[in-house]
Coordinates of C-alpha atoms in Angstrom, one line a residue:
M279 CA 0.0 0.0 0.0
I280 CA 2.9 2.4 0.8
A281 CA 4.5 1.6 -2.5
M282 CA 1.2 2.2 -4.3
G283 CA 0.9 5.6 -2.6
F284 CA 4.5 6.6 -3.5
S285 CA 4.0 5.5 -7.1
N286 CA 0.9 7.6 -7.4
V287 CA 2.6 10.6 -5.9
A288 CA 5.6 10.2 -8.1
G289 CA 3.4 9.5 -11.1
S290 CA 1.3 12.6 -10.5
L291 CA 4.4 14.7 -11.0
S292 CA 5.0 13.4 -14.5
S293 CA 1.4 13.1 -15.8
C294 CA 1.2 9.3 -15.4
Y295 CA -2.0 7.3 -15.2
V296 CA -2.9 6.7 -11.6
A297 CA -2.6 3.1 -10.3
T298 CA -5.8 2.4 -8.4
G299 CA -5.1 -1.1 -7.2
S300 CA -3.8 -4.3 -8.7
F301 CA -2.6 -4.6 -12.2
S302 CA -5.8 -6.4 -13.3
R303 CA -8.1 -3.7 -12.0
T304 CA -5.9 -1.0 -13.6
A305 CA -6.0 -3.0 -16.9
V306 CA -9.8 -3.2 -16.8
N307 CA -10.0 0.5 -16.0
F308 CA -7.7 1.3 -18.9
S309 CA -9.7 -1.0 -21.3
A310 CA -12.9 0.7 -20.3
G311 CA -11.5 3.9 -21.8
A312 CA -10.6 5.8 -18.6
R313 CA -8.7 9.0 -19.3
S314 CA -8.7 10.8 -16.0
T315 CA -8.7 10.3 -12.2
V316 CA -12.5 10.8 -12.2
S317 CA -12.8 7.2 -13.4
N318 CA -11.3 6.1 -10.0
I319 CA -14.3 7.7 -8.2
V320 CA -16.8 6.1 -10.6
M321 CA -15.0 2.7 -10.1
A322 CA -15.0 3.1 -6.3
A323 CA -18.7 3.9 -6.3
T324 CA -19.5 1.0 -8.5
V325 CA -17.5 -1.4 -6.4
F326 CA -19.2 -0.1 -3.2
I327 CA -22.7 -0.4 -4.7
A328 CA -21.9 -3.9 -6.0
L329 CA -20.5 -5.0 -2.6
E330 CA -23.4 -3.4 -0.7
F331 CA -26.3 -4.7 -2.7
F332 CA -25.2 -7.6 -4.8
M333 CA -22.7 -9.4 -2.5
K334 CA -25.0 -12.4 -1.9
L335 CA -25.5 -12.8 -5.7
L336 CA -21.8 -12.4 -6.5
Y337 CA -20.7 -14.8 -3.8
Y338 CA -21.5 -17.8 -6.1
T339 CA -19.8 -16.3 -9.2
P340 CA -17.1 -18.8 -10.2
M341 CA -13.5 -17.8 -10.3
A342 CA -13.4 -18.6 -14.0
V343 CA -15.9 -15.8 -14.8
L344 CA -13.8 -13.3 -12.8
A345 CA -10.7 -14.5 -14.5
S346 CA -12.3 -14.1 -17.9
I347 CA -13.1 -10.5 -17.1
I348 CA -9.5 -9.8 -16.3
L349 CA -8.2 -11.8 -19.4
S350 CA -10.6 -9.8 -21.7
A351 CA -8.8 -6.6 -20.6
L352 CA -5.3 -7.9 -21.1
P353 CA -5.0 -8.1 -24.9
G354 CA -5.2 -4.4 -25.2
L355 CA -2.1 -4.1 -23.0
I356 CA 0.1 -6.3 -25.2
D357 CA 1.7 -4.4 -28.0
I358 CA 2.9 -6.9 -30.7
R359 CA 4.1 -4.0 -33.0
E360 CA 6.4 -2.6 -30.3
A361 CA 7.8 -6.1 -29.7
C362 CA 8.5 -6.4 -33.5
N363 CA 10.1 -2.9 -33.4
I364 CA 12.3 -4.0 -30.5
W365 CA 13.4 -7.1 -32.5
R366 CA 14.4 -4.9 -35.5
V367 CA 16.4 -2.4 -33.3
D368 CA 18.2 -4.8 -30.8
K369 CA 17.9 -8.5 -30.6
M370 CA 19.2 -8.6 -27.0
D371 CA 16.5 -6.1 -25.9
F372 CA 13.9 -8.4 -27.5
L373 CA 15.4 -11.3 -25.6
I374 CA 14.9 -9.3 -22.4
C375 CA 11.3 -8.5 -23.4
L376 CA 10.6 -12.2 -24.2
G377 CA 12.3 -13.4 -21.0
A378 CA 10.2 -11.1 -18.9
F379 CA 7.0 -12.1 -20.7
L380 CA 7.7 -15.8 -20.4
G381 CA 8.8 -15.5 -16.8
V382 CA 5.5 -13.7 -15.9
L383 CA 3.5 -16.1 -18.0
F384 CA 4.9 -19.4 -16.5
G385 CA 5.9 -18.1 -13.1
S386 CA 5.0 -14.8 -11.4
V387 CA 5.7 -11.1 -11.8
E388 CA 8.8 -11.5 -9.5
I389 CA 10.2 -14.3 -11.6
G390 CA 9.6 -12.3 -14.8
L391 CA 11.4 -9.3 -13.3
G392 CA 14.2 -11.5 -12.2
V393 CA 14.6 -13.1 -15.6
A394 CA 14.6 -9.7 -17.3
L395 CA 17.2 -8.4 -14.8
A396 CA 19.4 -11.4 -15.2
I397 CA 19.4 -11.1 -19.0
S398 CA 20.0 -7.3 -18.8
F399 CA 23.1 -7.9 -16.5
A400 CA 24.3 -10.6 -18.9
K401 CA 24.0 -8.1 -21.8
I402 CA 25.9 -5.5 -20.0
I403 CA 28.7 -7.9 -19.1
I404 CA 28.9 -9.3 -22.6
Q405 CA 29.1 -5.8 -24.1
S406 CA 31.8 -4.8 -21.6
L407 CA 33.9 -7.9 -22.3
R408 CA 33.6 -7.7 -26.1
P409 CA 33.3 -4.0 -27.1
Q410 CA 33.1 -3.0 -30.7
V411 CA 36.3 -1.7 -32.3
E412 CA 35.8 0.5 -35.3
V413 CA 38.5 1.6 -37.7
L414 CA 38.1 5.3 -38.4
G415 CA 38.9 7.4 -41.5
R416 CA 38.7 11.1 -42.2
L417 CA 36.0 12.6 -44.4
Q418 CA 37.6 14.6 -47.2
G419 CA 37.6 18.3 -46.6
T420 CA 36.7 18.0 -42.9
N421 CA 38.4 17.2 -39.6
T422 CA 35.7 14.6 -38.9
F423 CA 36.7 11.0 -38.3
C424 CA 34.0 8.3 -38.8
S425 CA 33.8 4.6 -39.3
V426 CA 35.1 3.4 -42.6
R427 CA 32.6 0.5 -42.5
Q428 CA 29.7 2.9 -42.2
Y429 CA 31.2 5.6 -44.5
P430 CA 33.2 3.9 -47.2
V431 CA 34.2 7.4 -48.6
A432 CA 36.2 8.1 -45.4
C433 CA 40.0 7.9 -46.1
R434 CA 42.2 5.9 -43.8
T435 CA 45.4 7.6 -42.6
P436 CA 48.3 5.5 -44.1
A437 CA 50.8 6.0 -41.3
V438 CA 48.5 5.9 -38.3
Q439 CA 45.7 3.4 -37.6
V440 CA 42.9 5.4 -35.9
I441 CA 40.4 3.2 -34.0
R442 CA 37.4 3.8 -31.7
I443 CA 36.6 1.5 -28.9
D444 CA 32.9 1.6 -28.3
T445 CA 32.6 0.9 -24.6
S446 CA 32.2 3.0 -21.4
F447 CA 34.1 0.3 -19.4
L448 CA 37.7 0.0 -20.7
C449 CA 39.8 -2.0 -18.3
F450 CA 42.0 -5.1 -17.9
I451 CA 39.0 -7.4 -18.3
N452 CA 38.5 -6.5 -22.0
A453 CA 42.1 -5.5 -22.8
T454 CA 43.0 -8.9 -24.3
F455 CA 39.9 -8.9 -26.5
I456 CA 40.8 -5.4 -27.8
K457 CA 44.5 -6.3 -28.3
E458 CA 43.4 -9.3 -30.4
R459 CA 41.1 -7.2 -32.5
Y460 CA 43.7 -4.5 -32.9
Q461 CA 46.6 -6.7 -34.0
P462 CA 45.2 -7.9 -37.3
M463 CA 44.3 -4.4 -38.4

């Protein structure tokens, strides 16, 4: 409850949609077309009236019916186009997305989050251990150096090999890899 309160306070500072309860209730509220916080008042009044007057009737409602209400709200929250876009941009980010989805689907939210974090840490470690090494060349008529692979018109300097190591973590851990990549150039 405290976390929900903090998330609503922090979200109100950045125009976020207010979380009014569990994920399933928020999903149903979103699928119903809610656009403002007034919907929370309407939802609270509806729940109050239903609990006050229809509790004896709703007591026998099977859990499968309640689950179907929640499941009918979920397809609008899954964005297949965005997943395809993530696949085109970065395969490892798609793997993180897929790992989180499968972890939640077959486990729980905590397991999905743990899987996504583990894959993210593995991605960071792999990128740190094996950074990209680019050979640079000068664009004619400028003092700008750019990748000769990306810009074939860039001229390499004959006496000096100019390279760029694309990592923010350059240390002894990845020094051997960089040395091996630099020697054949």
